[in-house]
C-alpha atoms as an extended CHARMM CRD file, in Angstrom:
* protein
*
       179  EXT
         1         1  UNK       CA              0.0940000000        0.0190000000       -0.0180000000  PROA      1               0.0000000000
         2         2  UNK       CA              2.5460000000        2.3200000000        0.8760000000  PROA      2               0.0000000000
         3         3  UNK       CA              4.1060000000        1.7160000000       -2.7310000000  PROA      3               0.0000000000
         4         4  UNK       CA              0.8300000000        2.7770000000       -4.1450000000  PROA      4               0.0000000000
         5         5  UNK       CA              1.1230000000        6.3670000000       -2.1120000000  PROA      5               0.0000000000
         6         6  UNK       CA              4.5740000000        6.7600000000       -3.2540000000  PROA      6               0.0000000000
         7         7  UNK       CA              4.1230000000        6.0460000000       -6.6800000000  PROA      7               0.0000000000
         8         8  UNK       CA              0.8780000000        8.7380000000       -6.6690000000  PROA      8               0.0000000000
         9         9  UNK       CA              3.3630000000       11.2380000000       -4.9850000000  PROA      9               0.0000000000
        10        10  UNK       CA              5.7820000000       10.4880000000       -7.8680000000  PROA      10              0.0000000000
        11        11  UNK       CA              3.0540000000       11.0480000000      -10.4140000000  PROA      11              0.0000000000
        12        12  UNK       CA              1.6130000000       14.4360000000       -9.0160000000  PROA      12              0.0000000000
        13        13  UNK       CA              5.4320000000       15.4770000000       -9.1860000000  PROA      13              0.0000000000
        14        14  UNK       CA              4.9700000000       14.8470000000      -12.9530000000  PROA      14              0.0000000000
        15        15  UNK       CA              1.7460000000       15.8550000000      -13.9000000000  PROA      15              0.0000000000
        16        16  UNK       CA              0.6540000000       19.7750000000      -14.5280000000  PROA      16              0.0000000000
        17        17  UNK       CA             -1.7900000000       20.4690000000      -12.0430000000  PROA      17              0.0000000000
        18        18  UNK       CA             -4.4690000000       21.4680000000      -14.4710000000  PROA      18              0.0000000000
        19        19  UNK       CA             -4.5680000000       17.6780000000      -15.5440000000  PROA      19              0.0000000000
        20        20  UNK       CA             -5.6030000000       16.6570000000      -12.1920000000  PROA      20              0.0000000000
        21        21  UNK       CA             -9.2740000000       17.7310000000      -11.8830000000  PROA      21              0.0000000000
        22        22  UNK       CA            -10.9390000000       14.3320000000      -12.9010000000  PROA      22              0.0000000000
        23        23  UNK       CA             -8.7980000000       12.4290000000      -10.4110000000  PROA      23              0.0000000000
        24        24  UNK       CA             -9.5480000000       14.7040000000       -7.6930000000  PROA      24              0.0000000000
        25        25  UNK       CA            -13.1720000000       14.5250000000       -8.6160000000  PROA      25              0.0000000000
        26        26  UNK       CA            -13.4980000000       10.8670000000       -8.5930000000  PROA      26              0.0000000000
        27        27  UNK       CA            -11.3490000000        9.9830000000       -5.7980000000  PROA      27              0.0000000000
        28        28  UNK       CA            -12.0730000000       13.0640000000       -3.3720000000  PROA      28              0.0000000000
        29        29  UNK       CA            -13.0720000000       10.4580000000       -0.6730000000  PROA      29              0.0000000000
        30        30  UNK       CA             -9.8050000000        8.2610000000       -0.8770000000  PROA      30              0.0000000000
        31        31  UNK       CA             -7.8830000000       11.7110000000       -0.9010000000  PROA      31              0.0000000000
        32        32  UNK       CA             -9.8320000000       13.0060000000        2.1610000000  PROA      32              0.0000000000
        33        33  UNK       CA             -9.2560000000        9.3790000000        3.8110000000  PROA      33              0.0000000000
        34        34  UNK       CA             -5.2160000000        9.9790000000        2.9140000000  PROA      34              0.0000000000
        35        35  UNK       CA             -5.3570000000       13.2450000000        4.2330000000  PROA      35              0.0000000000
        36        36  UNK       CA             -6.7490000000       12.0120000000        7.4440000000  PROA      36              0.0000000000
        37        37  UNK       CA             -4.1000000000        9.4700000000        8.0790000000  PROA      37              0.0000000000
        38        38  UNK       CA             -1.7060000000       12.0320000000        7.6470000000  PROA      38              0.0000000000
        39        39  UNK       CA             -3.2860000000       14.2420000000        9.9680000000  PROA      39              0.0000000000
        40        40  UNK       CA             -2.8750000000       11.4540000000       12.5690000000  PROA      40              0.0000000000
        41        41  UNK       CA              0.4370000000       10.4750000000       11.7480000000  PROA      41              0.0000000000
        42        42  UNK       CA              1.4570000000       14.0040000000       11.9250000000  PROA      42              0.0000000000
        43        43  UNK       CA             -0.6040000000       14.5870000000       15.2810000000  PROA      43              0.0000000000
        44        44  UNK       CA              1.0840000000       11.6080000000       17.0940000000  PROA      44              0.0000000000
        45        45  UNK       CA              4.7700000000       13.0300000000       16.1910000000  PROA      45              0.0000000000
        46        46  UNK       CA              3.8130000000       16.3150000000       17.5360000000  PROA      46              0.0000000000
        47        47  UNK       CA              2.5070000000       15.0720000000       20.8350000000  PROA      47              0.0000000000
        48        48  UNK       CA              5.0740000000       12.6880000000       21.3640000000  PROA      48              0.0000000000
        49        49  UNK       CA              7.8260000000       15.5800000000       20.7190000000  PROA      49              0.0000000000
        50        50  UNK       CA              5.5690000000       18.4480000000       22.9450000000  PROA      50              0.0000000000
        51        51  UNK       CA              5.6490000000       15.6590000000       25.8180000000  PROA      51              0.0000000000
        52        52  UNK       CA              9.3600000000       15.1510000000       25.8370000000  PROA      52              0.0000000000
        53        53  UNK       CA             10.2730000000       18.7130000000       25.4270000000  PROA      53              0.0000000000
        54        54  UNK       CA              8.1530000000       19.7210000000       28.4160000000  PROA      54              0.0000000000
        55        55  UNK       CA             10.0170000000       17.0290000000       30.1210000000  PROA      55              0.0000000000
        56        56  UNK       CA             13.2070000000       18.2840000000       29.1360000000  PROA      56              0.0000000000
        57        57  UNK       CA             12.4380000000       21.6840000000       29.8600000000  PROA      57              0.0000000000
        58        58  UNK       CA             11.7420000000       20.8250000000       33.5590000000  PROA      58              0.0000000000
        59        59  UNK       CA             14.8800000000       18.8840000000       33.6340000000  PROA      59              0.0000000000
        60        60  UNK       CA             17.0380000000       21.6650000000       32.2900000000  PROA      60              0.0000000000
        61        61  UNK       CA             15.5800000000       24.0490000000       34.5310000000  PROA      61              0.0000000000
        62        62  UNK       CA             16.3610000000       21.7380000000       37.8000000000  PROA      62              0.0000000000
        63        63  UNK       CA             19.8670000000       21.3120000000       36.5210000000  PROA      63              0.0000000000
        64        64  UNK       CA             20.7740000000       24.9340000000       35.4630000000  PROA      64              0.0000000000
        65        65  UNK       CA             18.5780000000       26.4150000000       38.3950000000  PROA      65              0.0000000000
        66        66  UNK       CA             17.2730000000       28.8710000000       35.6710000000  PROA      66              0.0000000000
        67        67  UNK       CA             13.6300000000       29.2160000000       35.0780000000  PROA      67              0.0000000000
        68        68  UNK       CA             13.7030000000       31.1670000000       32.0980000000  PROA      68              0.0000000000
        69        69  UNK       CA             13.5020000000       28.3730000000       29.7030000000  PROA      69              0.0000000000
        70        70  UNK       CA             10.2890000000       28.2830000000       27.5500000000  PROA      70              0.0000000000
        71        71  UNK       CA              8.8000000000       25.6200000000       25.4120000000  PROA      71              0.0000000000
        72        72  UNK       CA              7.2150000000       27.2910000000       22.5270000000  PROA      72              0.0000000000
        73        73  UNK       CA              4.1140000000       25.3350000000       21.5080000000  PROA      73              0.0000000000
        74        74  UNK       CA              5.4990000000       22.7230000000       22.9790000000  PROA      74              0.0000000000
        75        75  UNK       CA              7.7060000000       21.7020000000       20.1510000000  PROA      75              0.0000000000
        76        76  UNK       CA             10.4060000000       24.0390000000       20.7360000000  PROA      76              0.0000000000
        77        77  UNK       CA             12.7640000000       24.5870000000       24.0390000000  PROA      77              0.0000000000
        78        78  UNK       CA             14.1550000000       27.9290000000       23.9120000000  PROA      78              0.0000000000
        79        79  UNK       CA             16.4500000000       30.4150000000       26.1660000000  PROA      79              0.0000000000
        80        80  UNK       CA             16.8910000000       33.8180000000       25.3420000000  PROA      80              0.0000000000
        81        81  UNK       CA             17.8790000000       35.9440000000       27.7030000000  PROA      81              0.0000000000
        82        82  UNK       CA             21.4210000000       37.0620000000       26.6430000000  PROA      82              0.0000000000
        83        83  UNK       CA             22.5500000000       40.3410000000       25.5980000000  PROA      83              0.0000000000
        84        84  UNK       CA             23.4740000000       41.1370000000       22.7030000000  PROA      84              0.0000000000
        85        85  UNK       CA             20.3290000000       39.0270000000       21.9100000000  PROA      85              0.0000000000
        86        86  UNK       CA             20.9890000000       35.0910000000       21.5460000000  PROA      86              0.0000000000
        87        87  UNK       CA             18.5980000000       32.0250000000       21.4960000000  PROA      87              0.0000000000
        88        88  UNK       CA             19.6500000000       28.6470000000       22.2660000000  PROA      88              0.0000000000
        89        89  UNK       CA             16.9900000000       26.0460000000       20.9850000000  PROA      89              0.0000000000
        90        90  UNK       CA             16.4250000000       22.7580000000       20.7260000000  PROA      90              0.0000000000
        91        91  UNK       CA             14.0980000000       20.6580000000       18.8710000000  PROA      91              0.0000000000
        92        92  UNK       CA             13.2100000000       17.3410000000       17.6100000000  PROA      92              0.0000000000
        93        93  UNK       CA             13.3880000000       15.8150000000       13.9620000000  PROA      93              0.0000000000
        94        94  UNK       CA             11.6600000000       12.5710000000       13.4390000000  PROA      94              0.0000000000
        95        95  UNK       CA             12.4590000000        9.9860000000       11.5620000000  PROA      95              0.0000000000
        96        96  UNK       CA              9.9260000000        7.0110000000        9.8490000000  PROA      96              0.0000000000
        97        97  UNK       CA              9.4700000000        5.0680000000       12.8210000000  PROA      97              0.0000000000
        98        98  UNK       CA             10.5710000000        7.3330000000       15.5700000000  PROA      98              0.0000000000
        99        99  UNK       CA              8.9620000000       10.8380000000       16.4140000000  PROA      99              0.0000000000
       100       100  UNK       CA             12.1890000000       11.6940000000       18.8960000000  PROA      100             0.0000000000
       101       101  UNK       CA             14.3000000000       10.6070000000       16.0950000000  PROA      101             0.0000000000
       102       102  UNK       CA             17.0880000000       13.1590000000       16.7640000000  PROA      102             0.0000000000
       103       103  UNK       CA             17.3150000000       16.3400000000       18.8930000000  PROA      103             0.0000000000
       104       104  UNK       CA             19.1010000000       19.4360000000       17.2160000000  PROA      104             0.0000000000
       105       105  UNK       CA             20.4830000000       22.2370000000       19.6540000000  PROA      105             0.0000000000
       106       106  UNK       CA             20.7100000000       25.5980000000       17.5890000000  PROA      106             0.0000000000
       107       107  UNK       CA             21.9600000000       28.7150000000       18.4470000000  PROA      107             0.0000000000
       108       108  UNK       CA             20.5350000000       31.5790000000       16.8510000000  PROA      108             0.0000000000
       109       109  UNK       CA             21.4440000000       35.1890000000       16.7450000000  PROA      109             0.0000000000
       110       110  UNK       CA             18.6250000000       37.7980000000       15.4210000000  PROA      110             0.0000000000
       111       111  UNK       CA             20.8070000000       40.3000000000       13.8140000000  PROA      111             0.0000000000
       112       112  UNK       CA             23.9670000000       40.8030000000       12.1150000000  PROA      112             0.0000000000
       113       113  UNK       CA             25.3280000000       42.9280000000       14.9470000000  PROA      113             0.0000000000
       114       114  UNK       CA             24.7320000000       40.1390000000       17.2850000000  PROA      114             0.0000000000
       115       115  UNK       CA             26.3290000000       37.6920000000       15.5310000000  PROA      115             0.0000000000
       116       116  UNK       CA             29.3620000000       39.5680000000       15.0480000000  PROA      116             0.0000000000
       117       117  UNK       CA             29.6770000000       40.0750000000       18.9030000000  PROA      117             0.0000000000
       118       118  UNK       CA             29.5260000000       36.2990000000       19.2530000000  PROA      118             0.0000000000
       119       119  UNK       CA             30.9550000000       34.9300000000       16.0560000000  PROA      119             0.0000000000
       120       120  UNK       CA             34.4970000000       34.3590000000       17.3280000000  PROA      120             0.0000000000
       121       121  UNK       CA             33.9630000000       32.5860000000       20.1460000000  PROA      121             0.0000000000
       122       122  UNK       CA             31.2410000000       30.6540000000       19.3180000000  PROA      122             0.0000000000
       123       123  UNK       CA             33.2450000000       29.4910000000       16.0710000000  PROA      123             0.0000000000
       124       124  UNK       CA             36.5370000000       28.5760000000       17.7870000000  PROA      124             0.0000000000
       125       125  UNK       CA             34.1420000000       26.5490000000       20.2440000000  PROA      125             0.0000000000
       126       126  UNK       CA             31.5480000000       24.9380000000       17.7330000000  PROA      126             0.0000000000
       127       127  UNK       CA             33.7590000000       23.8190000000       14.8860000000  PROA      127             0.0000000000
       128       128  UNK       CA             31.5070000000       20.9230000000       13.4750000000  PROA      128             0.0000000000
       129       129  UNK       CA             29.1190000000       23.1070000000       11.3710000000  PROA      129             0.0000000000
       130       130  UNK       CA             29.1960000000       26.2580000000        9.4800000000  PROA      130             0.0000000000
       131       131  UNK       CA             26.3770000000       29.1740000000       10.4200000000  PROA      131             0.0000000000
       132       132  UNK       CA             23.6820000000       29.3060000000        8.0410000000  PROA      132             0.0000000000
       133       133  UNK       CA             22.9220000000       33.0510000000        7.0760000000  PROA      133             0.0000000000
       134       134  UNK       CA             19.2760000000       33.5980000000        6.8160000000  PROA      134             0.0000000000
       135       135  UNK       CA             18.5620000000       37.2920000000        6.2680000000  PROA      135             0.0000000000
       136       136  UNK       CA             19.5670000000       39.0860000000        9.3500000000  PROA      136             0.0000000000
       137       137  UNK       CA             19.1750000000       35.6100000000       11.3750000000  PROA      137             0.0000000000
       138       138  UNK       CA             22.5430000000       33.6180000000       11.7770000000  PROA      138             0.0000000000
       139       139  UNK       CA             21.6410000000       29.7610000000       12.8740000000  PROA      139             0.0000000000
       140       140  UNK       CA             24.6030000000       27.7000000000       14.0250000000  PROA      140             0.0000000000
       141       141  UNK       CA             23.8300000000       24.0080000000       14.5630000000  PROA      141             0.0000000000
       142       142  UNK       CA             26.0230000000       23.0310000000       17.8060000000  PROA      142             0.0000000000
       143       143  UNK       CA             24.5510000000       19.2170000000       18.4900000000  PROA      143             0.0000000000
       144       144  UNK       CA             22.8370000000       16.4350000000       16.8810000000  PROA      144             0.0000000000
       145       145  UNK       CA             21.8970000000       13.6270000000       19.6160000000  PROA      145             0.0000000000
       146       146  UNK       CA             19.9310000000       10.6370000000       19.5060000000  PROA      146             0.0000000000
       147       147  UNK       CA             16.0320000000       11.5930000000       20.3780000000  PROA      147             0.0000000000
       148       148  UNK       CA             15.9990000000        9.2330000000       23.1990000000  PROA      148             0.0000000000
       149       149  UNK       CA             19.1560000000        9.5210000000       24.7530000000  PROA      149             0.0000000000
       150       150  UNK       CA             17.9240000000       12.0680000000       27.5980000000  PROA      150             0.0000000000
       151       151  UNK       CA             21.2040000000       12.1580000000       29.3450000000  PROA      151             0.0000000000
       152       152  UNK       CA             22.9760000000       13.2480000000       26.3830000000  PROA      152             0.0000000000
       153       153  UNK       CA             20.5090000000       15.8210000000       25.3630000000  PROA      153             0.0000000000
       154       154  UNK       CA             20.5670000000       17.3350000000       29.0360000000  PROA      154             0.0000000000
       155       155  UNK       CA             24.4170000000       17.3440000000       28.9620000000  PROA      155             0.0000000000
       156       156  UNK       CA             24.5630000000       19.0890000000       25.6510000000  PROA      156             0.0000000000
       157       157  UNK       CA             21.9410000000       21.6110000000       26.5930000000  PROA      157             0.0000000000
       158       158  UNK       CA             23.6720000000       22.6820000000       30.0420000000  PROA      158             0.0000000000
       159       159  UNK       CA             27.0970000000       23.0100000000       27.8620000000  PROA      159             0.0000000000
       160       160  UNK       CA             25.6940000000       25.2840000000       25.5680000000  PROA      160             0.0000000000
       161       161  UNK       CA             23.7820000000       27.5110000000       28.4630000000  PROA      161             0.0000000000
       162       162  UNK       CA             27.5280000000       27.5080000000       30.4560000000  PROA      162             0.0000000000
       163       163  UNK       CA             29.2690000000       28.3060000000       27.4840000000  PROA      163             0.0000000000
       164       164  UNK       CA             26.6610000000       31.0870000000       26.2020000000  PROA      164             0.0000000000
       165       165  UNK       CA             26.0640000000       32.5950000000       29.8560000000  PROA      165             0.0000000000
       166       166  UNK       CA             29.8710000000       32.5730000000       30.4020000000  PROA      166             0.0000000000
       167       167  UNK       CA             30.4850000000       34.5400000000       27.0850000000  PROA      167             0.0000000000
       168       168  UNK       CA             27.5550000000       37.0400000000       28.2380000000  PROA      168             0.0000000000
       169       169  UNK       CA             29.1750000000       37.1470000000       31.7860000000  PROA      169             0.0000000000
       170       170  UNK       CA             32.5330000000       38.2000000000       30.5230000000  PROA      170             0.0000000000
       171       171  UNK       CA             30.9510000000       40.9780000000       28.3210000000  PROA      171             0.0000000000
       172       172  UNK       CA             28.8640000000       42.4110000000       30.9620000000  PROA      172             0.0000000000
       173       173  UNK       CA             31.4660000000       42.2500000000       33.7480000000  PROA      173             0.0000000000
       174       174  UNK       CA             34.4970000000       43.7040000000       31.7850000000  PROA      174             0.0000000000
       175       175  UNK       CA             32.9960000000       47.5930000000       31.8310000000  PROA      175             0.0000000000
       176       176  UNK       CA             32.6320000000       47.1960000000       35.2600000000  PROA      176             0.0000000000
       177       177  UNK       CA             36.2320000000       46.0190000000       35.8230000000  PROA      177             0.0000000000
       178       178  UNK       CA             38.0480000000       48.6020000000       33.6040000000  PROA      178             0.0000000000
       179       179  UNK       CA             38.4350000000       51.8670000000       34.9140000000  PROA      179             0.0000000000
């Protein structure tokens, strides 16, 4: 059955949209069923991810002693109280058979100025990936961890939190100590 759906999707890619009118008309009920299957599949993934993000949030708040972590819509863990503005983001990417396939940790700066402020320290510490620049935002992937490895996820989040906090603390304390 899955092969037939794959063939259908391949056919969609090769056929102009205006040629699909009769097919949609004749198969509306079956298409609706396929959409419902996809929605149920997607809901299962989102629910599993939201539940795990909530658990990770509770654990990382306890580990760091900082309750300013948030879980936006339950699908993304975020910490963003740094100046200049910088976000630590964590989220899952599902695999075909596992809603928690991998947990990805990114550092995001929303402005070019913020990226310029942190760039040297971040790139010398996180050397595995090149940053992605999207408009004014810069995104640096710092960790990809198997989603079921909660201890590794928490250790990585704590490490990123401590490292970025140290950059911010150094920057904050420097003007106070130089006279």
